[in-house]
Short mmCIF file of C-alpha atoms in Angstrom, two decimals:
data_model
loop_
_atom_site.label_atom_id
_atom_site.label_comp_id
_atom_site.label_asym_id
_atom_site.label_seq_id
_atom_site.Cartn_x
_atom_site.Cartn_y
_atom_site.Cartn_z
CA UNK A 1 73.17 94.89 79.85
CA UNK A 2 72.19 91.06 78.88
CA UNK A 3 68.43 92.39 79.00
CA UNK A 4 67.86 91.49 75.30
CA UNK A 5 69.19 87.75 75.88
CA UNK A 6 66.98 85.01 74.52
CA UNK A 7 67.33 81.08 74.56
CA UNK A 8 69.59 81.70 71.50
CA UNK A 9 72.42 82.22 73.90
CA UNK A 10 72.88 78.33 73.59
CA UNK A 11 74.75 79.24 70.71
CA UNK A 12 77.22 81.42 72.68
CA UNK A 13 76.37 84.65 70.35
CA UNK A 14 78.43 87.74 70.16
CA UNK A 15 75.68 89.69 72.20
CA UNK A 16 76.39 87.61 75.33
CA UNK A 17 80.34 88.38 74.93
CA UNK A 18 79.99 92.11 74.35
CA UNK A 19 77.66 92.39 77.33
CA UNK A 20 79.88 90.74 79.66
CA UNK A 21 82.71 92.80 78.47
CA UNK A 22 80.74 95.95 79.49
CA UNK A 23 79.79 94.80 82.64
CA UNK A 24 83.37 93.69 83.77
CA UNK A 25 84.70 97.13 82.42
CA UNK A 26 81.80 98.95 84.44
CA UNK A 27 83.04 97.19 87.53
CA UNK A 28 86.85 97.63 86.71
CA UNK A 29 86.03 101.50 86.36
CA UNK A 30 84.48 101.70 89.83
CA UNK A 31 86.12 99.35 91.99
CA UNK A 32 85.06 98.86 95.94
CA UNK A 33 86.88 97.62 98.90
CA UNK A 34 86.10 94.77 101.10
CA UNK A 35 82.36 95.21 102.67
CA UNK A 36 82.17 98.74 101.29
CA UNK A 37 80.48 97.34 98.08
CA UNK A 38 77.20 99.11 97.98
CA UNK A 39 77.61 100.27 94.14
CA UNK A 40 78.72 97.11 93.03
CA UNK A 41 76.08 95.09 94.65
CA UNK A 42 73.44 97.61 93.59
CA UNK A 43 74.43 96.77 89.93
CA UNK A 44 74.36 93.03 90.78
CA UNK A 45 70.88 93.30 92.19
CA UNK A 46 69.43 95.29 89.66
CA UNK A 47 70.38 92.80 86.80
CA UNK A 48 69.04 89.70 88.85
CA UNK A 49 65.85 91.50 89.40
CA UNK A 50 65.42 92.30 85.67
CA UNK A 51 65.90 88.88 85.00
CA UNK A 52 63.17 87.73 87.41
CA UNK A 53 65.80 85.83 89.57
CA UNK A 54 64.63 85.57 93.39
CA UNK A 55 66.98 88.15 95.27
CA UNK A 56 68.08 88.38 98.34
CA UNK A 57 69.92 91.69 99.56
CA UNK A 58 71.79 92.50 102.75
CA UNK A 59 72.84 88.90 103.37
CA UNK A 60 75.54 88.30 106.11
CA UNK A 61 75.01 88.00 109.61
CA UNK A 62 77.67 90.58 110.72
CA UNK A 63 78.07 93.16 107.54
CA UNK A 64 74.84 92.65 105.39
CA UNK A 65 76.54 93.26 102.34
CA UNK A 66 76.20 90.21 100.26
CA UNK A 67 73.49 89.78 97.66
CA UNK A 68 72.32 86.22 96.48
CA UNK A 69 70.17 85.07 93.47
CA UNK A 70 68.14 81.83 93.80
CA UNK A 71 67.09 80.14 90.25
CA UNK A 72 64.50 77.54 91.33
CA UNK A 73 63.85 75.23 88.49
CA UNK A 74 60.29 73.74 87.27
CA UNK A 75 60.91 70.61 89.18
CA UNK A 76 62.28 70.17 93.03
CA UNK A 77 65.82 68.74 93.14
CA UNK A 78 69.33 69.25 94.49
CA UNK A 79 70.81 72.80 95.22
CA UNK A 80 74.04 73.81 93.42
CA UNK A 81 75.55 77.21 94.52
CA UNK A 82 78.14 79.19 92.48
CA UNK A 83 80.11 81.93 93.93
CA UNK A 84 81.79 85.05 92.81
CA UNK A 85 83.76 87.70 95.28
CA UNK A 86 83.19 91.13 94.27
CA UNK A 87 85.66 93.13 96.28
CA UNK A 88 88.97 94.92 94.95
CA UNK A 89 92.22 95.99 96.38
CA UNK A 90 93.93 99.01 97.88
CA UNK A 91 96.48 99.14 94.88
CA UNK A 92 96.99 101.98 92.49
CA UNK A 93 96.28 100.88 88.95
CA UNK A 94 99.20 101.67 86.16
CA UNK A 95 97.13 100.34 83.42
CA UNK A 96 96.08 103.20 81.03
CA UNK A 97 93.05 101.43 79.16
CA UNK A 98 89.99 103.50 79.00
CA UNK A 99 88.40 101.07 81.51
CA UNK A 100 91.18 101.70 83.97
CA UNK A 101 90.15 102.38 87.53
CA UNK A 102 88.68 105.93 88.30
CA UNK A 103 89.29 105.53 92.06
CA UNK A 104 92.63 106.50 93.62
CA UNK A 105 94.60 103.72 95.30
CA UNK A 106 91.86 101.06 94.27
CA UNK A 107 91.70 98.42 91.59
CA UNK A 108 90.54 95.26 90.40
CA UNK A 109 94.17 93.59 90.77
CA UNK A 110 93.02 90.09 91.70
CA UNK A 111 90.31 89.65 88.70
CA UNK A 112 87.00 89.90 90.78
CA UNK A 113 85.31 92.04 88.20
CA UNK A 114 85.71 89.23 86.08
CA UNK A 115 84.50 86.73 88.41
CA UNK A 116 81.31 88.85 88.84
CA UNK A 117 80.74 89.28 85.13
CA UNK A 118 81.04 85.57 84.52
CA UNK A 119 78.71 84.67 87.17
CA UNK A 120 76.16 87.18 86.19
CA UNK A 121 76.40 85.85 82.61
CA UNK A 122 75.70 82.31 83.97
CA UNK A 123 72.91 83.61 85.87
CA UNK A 124 71.27 85.02 82.80
CA UNK A 125 71.72 81.98 80.70
CA UNK A 126 70.47 79.55 83.12
CA UNK A 127 67.53 81.75 83.62
CA UNK A 128 66.30 81.04 80.03
CA UNK A 129 66.38 77.24 80.92
CA UNK A 130 64.22 77.56 84.37
CA UNK A 131 61.57 75.22 82.65
CA UNK A 132 64.16 72.49 82.16
CA UNK A 133 66.03 72.40 85.39
CA UNK A 134 65.23 69.93 88.26
CA UNK A 135 66.78 71.82 91.22
CA UNK A 136 67.88 74.79 92.46
CA UNK A 137 70.92 76.93 91.46
CA UNK A 138 72.07 79.75 93.96
CA UNK A 139 74.31 82.52 92.48
CA UNK A 140 76.21 84.11 95.42
CA UNK A 141 78.08 87.29 95.27
CA UNK A 142 80.26 87.83 98.18
CA UNK A 143 82.08 90.67 99.55
CA UNK A 144 85.29 90.88 101.29
CA UNK A 145 87.15 88.04 99.94
CA UNK A 146 90.45 89.84 100.24
CA UNK A 147 90.47 90.31 103.97
CA UNK A 148 88.39 90.46 107.18
CA UNK A 149 87.24 92.96 109.77
CA UNK A 150 86.34 93.18 113.08
CA UNK A 151 82.62 92.12 113.75
CA UNK A 152 80.38 94.49 115.18
CA UNK A 153 78.63 91.80 116.87
CA UNK A 154 81.47 89.91 118.54
CA UNK A 155 84.89 91.51 117.27
CA UNK A 156 86.08 88.26 115.72
CA UNK A 157 87.71 89.07 112.31
CA UNK A 158 85.13 88.14 109.64
CA UNK A 159 85.73 87.65 105.94
CA UNK A 160 82.71 87.95 103.36
CA UNK A 161 82.65 84.17 102.92
CA UNK A 162 82.29 83.53 106.65
CA UNK A 163 79.48 86.38 107.01
CA UNK A 164 77.34 84.65 104.24
CA UNK A 165 78.00 81.28 105.53
CA UNK A 166 77.22 82.43 109.39
CA UNK A 167 73.93 83.72 107.88
CA UNK A 168 72.74 80.47 106.83
CA UNK A 169 73.98 80.47 103.09
CA UNK A 170 74.64 76.76 102.85
CA UNK A 171 71.91 75.48 105.05
CA UNK A 172 70.28 73.33 101.92
CA UNK A 173 73.26 73.25 99.49
CA UNK A 174 74.28 70.11 98.32
CA UNK A 175 77.34 71.31 96.19
CA UNK A 176 79.77 74.46 95.64
CA UNK A 177 81.84 75.42 92.73
CA UNK A 178 83.87 78.74 92.12
CA UNK A 179 86.44 79.95 89.58
CA UNK A 180 89.22 82.24 89.57
CA UNK A 181 91.28 84.14 86.99
CA UNK A 182 94.90 82.87 86.61
CA UNK A 183 97.57 84.65 84.54
CA UNK A 184 99.81 81.64 84.85
CA UNK A 185 97.54 79.84 82.41
CA UNK A 186 96.74 81.04 78.75
CA UNK A 187 93.36 81.81 77.96
CA UNK A 188 91.50 78.71 76.77
CA UNK A 189 93.06 76.56 79.55
CA UNK A 190 91.72 75.49 82.84
CA UNK A 191 93.69 74.22 86.01
CA UNK A 192 92.15 72.40 88.92
CA UNK A 193 93.45 70.54 91.95
CA UNK A 194 92.63 67.07 92.60
CA UNK A 195 92.51 67.45 96.30
CA UNK A 196 94.40 70.20 98.20
CA UNK A 197 94.23 73.57 96.22
CA UNK A 198 95.21 76.32 98.54
CA UNK A 199 96.92 76.78 102.03
CA UNK A 200 95.31 78.04 105.27
CA UNK A 201 96.12 81.55 105.01
CA UNK A 202 96.27 83.11 108.68
CA UNK A 203 96.83 86.71 109.74
CA UNK A 204 98.01 88.11 112.74
CA UNK A 205 98.47 91.76 114.43
CA UNK A 206 100.53 91.97 117.54
CA UNK A 207 100.52 95.25 119.36
CA UNK A 208 103.37 95.62 121.95
CA UNK A 209 102.79 97.91 124.85
CA UNK A 210 105.64 99.49 126.71
CA UNK A 211 106.64 102.51 128.48
CA UNK A 212 107.79 105.56 126.62
CA UNK A 213 111.25 107.18 127.56
CA UNK A 214 114.08 109.26 126.73
CA UNK A 215 117.13 107.63 125.27
CA UNK A 216 119.41 108.74 127.82
CA UNK A 217 117.48 106.77 130.68
CA UNK A 218 116.60 103.26 129.01
CA UNK A 219 116.13 101.96 132.27
CA UNK A 220 113.16 103.81 133.13
CA UNK A 221 111.46 102.99 129.85
CA UNK A 222 110.13 99.66 128.29
CA UNK A 223 110.99 99.34 124.62
CA UNK A 224 108.28 98.21 122.26
CA UNK A 225 110.49 98.23 119.38
CA UNK A 226 112.87 95.93 121.01
CA UNK A 227 109.76 93.62 121.90
CA UNK A 228 108.82 93.59 118.15
CA UNK A 229 112.58 92.90 117.04
CA UNK A 230 112.88 89.99 119.43
CA UNK A 231 109.52 88.72 118.28
CA UNK A 232 110.59 88.82 114.70
CA UNK A 233 113.81 87.04 115.31
CA UNK A 234 112.30 84.39 117.62
CA UNK A 235 109.29 83.44 115.84
CA UNK A 236 111.35 83.02 112.62
CA UNK A 237 113.63 80.92 114.75
CA UNK A 238 110.59 78.68 115.51
CA UNK A 239 109.44 78.20 111.92
CA UNK A 240 113.10 77.11 111.14
CA UNK A 241 113.55 74.78 113.61
CA UNK A 242 110.32 73.51 114.95
CA UNK A 243 108.42 73.06 111.65
CA UNK A 244 109.39 70.20 109.27
CA UNK A 245 111.58 71.47 106.82
CA UNK A 246 109.87 69.22 104.29
CA UNK A 247 106.49 70.64 104.90
CA UNK A 248 105.51 73.69 102.91
CA UNK A 249 104.90 76.32 105.37
CA UNK A 250 105.74 79.94 105.29
CA UNK A 251 105.63 83.11 107.75
CA UNK A 252 106.22 86.68 106.63
CA UNK A 253 105.78 90.21 108.09
CA UNK A 254 103.73 92.79 106.33
CA UNK A 255 103.95 95.83 108.33
CA UNK A 256 105.88 97.43 111.38
CA UNK A 257 104.65 100.66 112.80
CA UNK A 258 106.32 102.31 116.22
CA UNK A 259 107.41 105.41 117.59
CA UNK A 260 107.09 109.24 116.79
CA UNK A 261 110.33 110.69 117.02
CA UNK A 262 113.97 109.38 116.51
CA UNK A 263 115.39 110.31 120.13
CA UNK A 264 112.36 108.56 121.99
CA UNK A 265 111.83 105.15 123.06
CA UNK A 266 108.49 103.86 121.83
CA UNK A 267 105.75 102.76 124.20
CA UNK A 268 103.95 101.14 121.29
CA UNK A 269 104.63 98.94 118.16
CA UNK A 270 102.51 96.89 116.03
CA UNK A 271 103.53 94.15 113.89
CA UNK A 272 101.40 92.43 111.26
CA UNK A 273 102.02 89.43 109.23
CA UNK A 274 100.43 85.96 107.79
CA UNK A 275 101.42 82.56 107.86
CA UNK A 276 100.54 79.55 105.28
CA UNK A 277 100.43 75.73 105.77
CA UNK A 278 98.47 72.78 103.99
CA UNK A 279 98.08 71.11 107.29
CA UNK A 280 95.62 72.21 110.27
CA UNK A 281 97.77 70.77 112.91
CA UNK A 282 100.63 73.19 111.68
CA UNK A 283 98.29 75.89 111.72
CA UNK A 284 97.36 75.24 115.35
CA UNK A 285 100.99 74.85 116.59
CA UNK A 286 101.96 78.34 114.87
CA UNK A 287 98.92 79.90 116.11
CA UNK A 288 99.93 78.75 119.78
CA UNK A 289 103.48 79.79 119.24
CA UNK A 290 102.56 83.10 118.08
CA UNK A 291 100.64 84.04 121.28
CA UNK A 292 103.17 82.38 123.73
CA UNK A 293 106.32 84.07 122.16
CA UNK A 294 104.69 87.30 122.05
CA UNK A 295 103.35 87.29 125.67
CA UNK A 296 106.78 85.90 127.03
CA UNK A 297 108.81 88.42 125.15
CA UNK A 298 106.62 91.50 126.06
CA UNK A 299 106.82 90.41 129.87
CA UNK A 300 110.58 90.11 129.71
CA UNK A 301 110.84 93.62 128.42
CA UNK A 302 108.49 95.08 131.08
CA UNK A 303 105.76 95.49 128.62
CA UNK A 304 102.18 93.48 127.24
CA UNK A 305 101.18 91.95 124.14
CA UNK A 306 97.82 92.16 122.48
CA UNK A 307 97.50 89.63 119.94
CA UNK A 308 94.66 89.26 117.15
CA UNK A 309 94.51 86.39 114.96
CA UNK A 310 92.54 85.19 111.98
CA UNK A 311 92.86 81.44 111.53
CA UNK A 312 92.79 80.25 107.95
CA UNK A 313 91.39 77.13 106.55
CA UNK A 314 93.11 74.57 103.98
CA UNK A 315 90.98 74.89 100.46
CA UNK A 316 90.36 71.15 99.59
CA UNK A 317 88.67 69.83 96.59
CA UNK A 318 86.20 67.17 96.87
CA UNK A 319 87.40 64.48 94.12
CA UNK A 320 83.98 63.67 93.00
CA UNK A 321 83.28 67.23 92.38
CA UNK A 322 86.58 67.73 90.43
CA UNK A 323 85.53 64.98 87.95
CA UNK A 324 82.20 66.86 87.29
CA UNK A 325 84.17 70.10 86.92
CA UNK A 326 86.51 68.13 84.47
CA UNK A 327 83.59 66.63 82.61
CA UNK A 328 81.78 70.34 82.19
CA UNK A 329 85.23 71.63 81.15
CA UNK A 330 85.90 69.17 78.50
CA UNK A 331 82.83 70.64 76.83
CA UNK A 332 84.07 73.99 76.88
CA UNK A 333 88.10 73.90 76.64
CA UNK A 334 88.19 70.39 75.02
CA UNK A 335 90.03 67.64 77.28
CA UNK A 336 93.57 68.87 76.08
CA UNK A 337 92.84 72.29 77.67
CA UNK A 338 92.31 70.98 81.38
CA UNK A 339 95.55 70.82 83.72
CA UNK A 340 96.17 69.26 87.08
CA UNK A 341 97.82 71.65 89.19
CA UNK A 342 99.99 71.45 92.33
CA UNK A 343 98.80 73.42 95.59
CA UNK A 344 99.80 77.06 95.95
CA UNK A 345 100.63 78.67 99.24
CA UNK A 346 98.14 81.38 98.51
CA UNK A 347 94.76 81.52 100.43
CA UNK A 348 91.20 81.78 99.58
CA UNK A 349 88.06 81.84 101.89
CA UNK A 350 86.14 79.70 99.37
CA UNK A 351 88.12 77.28 101.69
CA UNK A 352 85.07 77.99 104.23
CA UNK A 353 82.55 76.60 101.50
CA UNK A 354 84.49 73.82 100.72
CA UNK A 355 85.03 72.83 104.49
CA UNK A 356 81.57 72.39 104.99
CA UNK A 357 79.89 71.21 101.58
CA UNK A 358 81.45 69.09 98.73
CA UNK A 359 82.89 71.39 96.21
CA UNK A 360 86.04 72.63 93.93
CA UNK A 361 87.66 75.57 93.24
CA UNK A 362 89.10 76.06 89.70
CA UNK A 363 91.57 78.39 87.86
CA UNK A 364 90.59 79.75 84.54
CA UNK A 365 93.55 81.04 82.18
CA UNK A 366 93.34 84.58 81.36
CA UNK A 367 96.61 85.36 79.69
CA UNK A 368 96.47 86.15 75.92
CA UNK A 369 98.43 83.52 73.91
CA UNK A 370 100.31 86.54 72.41
CA UNK A 371 101.03 88.26 75.47
CA UNK A 372 104.93 88.87 76.02
CA UNK A 373 104.91 90.05 79.95
CA UNK A 374 102.83 88.47 82.41
CA UNK A 375 101.69 90.39 85.36
CA UNK A 376 100.74 88.41 88.50
CA UNK A 377 97.58 88.81 90.41
CA UNK A 378 97.68 91.74 92.72
CA UNK A 379 100.21 93.71 90.73
CA UNK A 380 98.98 97.49 89.88
CA UNK A 381 99.47 96.35 85.96
CA UNK A 382 97.20 93.16 86.10
CA UNK A 383 94.77 92.77 83.35
CA UNK A 384 93.05 89.84 81.53
CA UNK A 385 92.26 88.79 78.02
CA UNK A 386 88.51 89.42 78.14
CA UNK A 387 88.01 86.05 75.86
CA UNK A 388 88.13 84.51 79.55
CA UNK A 389 84.68 86.00 80.22
CA UNK A 390 82.69 83.82 77.88
CA UNK A 391 84.40 80.84 78.78
CA UNK A 392 83.98 81.23 82.36
CA UNK A 393 80.47 81.62 81.81
CA UNK A 394 80.13 78.77 79.86
CA UNK A 395 81.73 76.52 82.41
CA UNK A 396 79.37 77.94 85.35
CA UNK A 397 76.38 76.92 83.20
CA UNK A 398 77.85 73.43 82.18
CA UNK A 399 78.89 72.70 85.85
CA UNK A 400 75.49 73.80 87.02
CA UNK A 401 73.56 71.48 84.57
CA UNK A 402 75.96 68.47 85.18
CA UNK A 403 75.91 68.82 88.94
CA UNK A 404 72.31 68.96 89.25
CA UNK A 405 72.02 65.90 87.04
CA UNK A 406 74.63 63.84 88.78
CA UNK A 407 73.26 64.43 92.07
CA UNK A 408 69.71 63.52 91.21
CA UNK A 409 70.94 60.29 89.53
CA UNK A 410 73.03 59.44 92.72
CA UNK A 411 69.87 59.93 95.04
CA UNK A 412 67.90 57.98 92.51
CA UNK A 413 70.57 55.17 92.85
CA UNK A 414 70.57 55.11 96.43
CA UNK A 415 66.91 55.11 96.64
CA UNK A 416 66.66 52.03 94.46
CA UNK A 417 69.26 50.19 96.70
#
């Protein structure tokens, strides 16, 4: 895979395109979840090693699953980070393509296989330009974008992005960039937000503990299902009456598990959900309300509540970096192929990167122009037009070049003042 590439890849020959497809299809056949990505990371590390890119494995303060490639140019200069997420989703694939998932109940329904292939392609192409580069490019392959798990160190819910960042990934980085495939756009189009891109997506799990008992003697029990029902109603009422209706904010529940038999009062119930907002102050208000309401409702019913929350971060693009992305994209898609997008209430842990460093997150169209039925991200029949792979590779390459040059010129201008 990509081993035979030479400097002729500047012409974006068919060999690059076919190699990108092979990588993506291999990853699609063998998807892995969250931090359980050993086979995926082994493939990535093997390719980076063959291309003589400085390799760092087992990156991450909590889970040690990240793979980082570092390409140092012939001259010192700025540091630009390009990121791809590698994990899949616990969704059973309904596609019948030859490269469909071979793992029951797991598929790349969010396009992370494509993200990984595009970044690997960019790493290989940029390696051939090592002598012309002034600066350093970091290729970050991140697990667990799709969720978070309790840290073995301190119990906090940790996503892949937070794990890598807390291990010092951004310490010397000047700018960050990432791509996401987007079925709402046709292949050959790029969408980008000029400021706020995605919401702070926060998750919560509430476990209500009561006292089990018989239905004939409810006064001797403490009903955890009633606690959950009250909480669902009251927190929805809070959202409807205490949050500005003109502000884009949503709270929804995902699961409710309680009880073991129909004629016994449940002593335990577990409720999960998410809420999303574009404003950090609103996130703080809802976070506090969840804690307060759960504890008070449980106490009123003679029980207790255990609350675990993971607070999200708003993904905000840096305007100057957005202009660099647009300049790079114009050379790949043409100026007519670039669209400005409105913010979406979906969440992304790349927000943790742009929260600490200037950066941008862009959406690359992956829908074939002739495609009649469009399946959204996280759908069991989601798939991509593989023509996007070459375009995404080219955009990573063009952005890295322009970012290194732009930061270098900015520093020179500042030193001349």
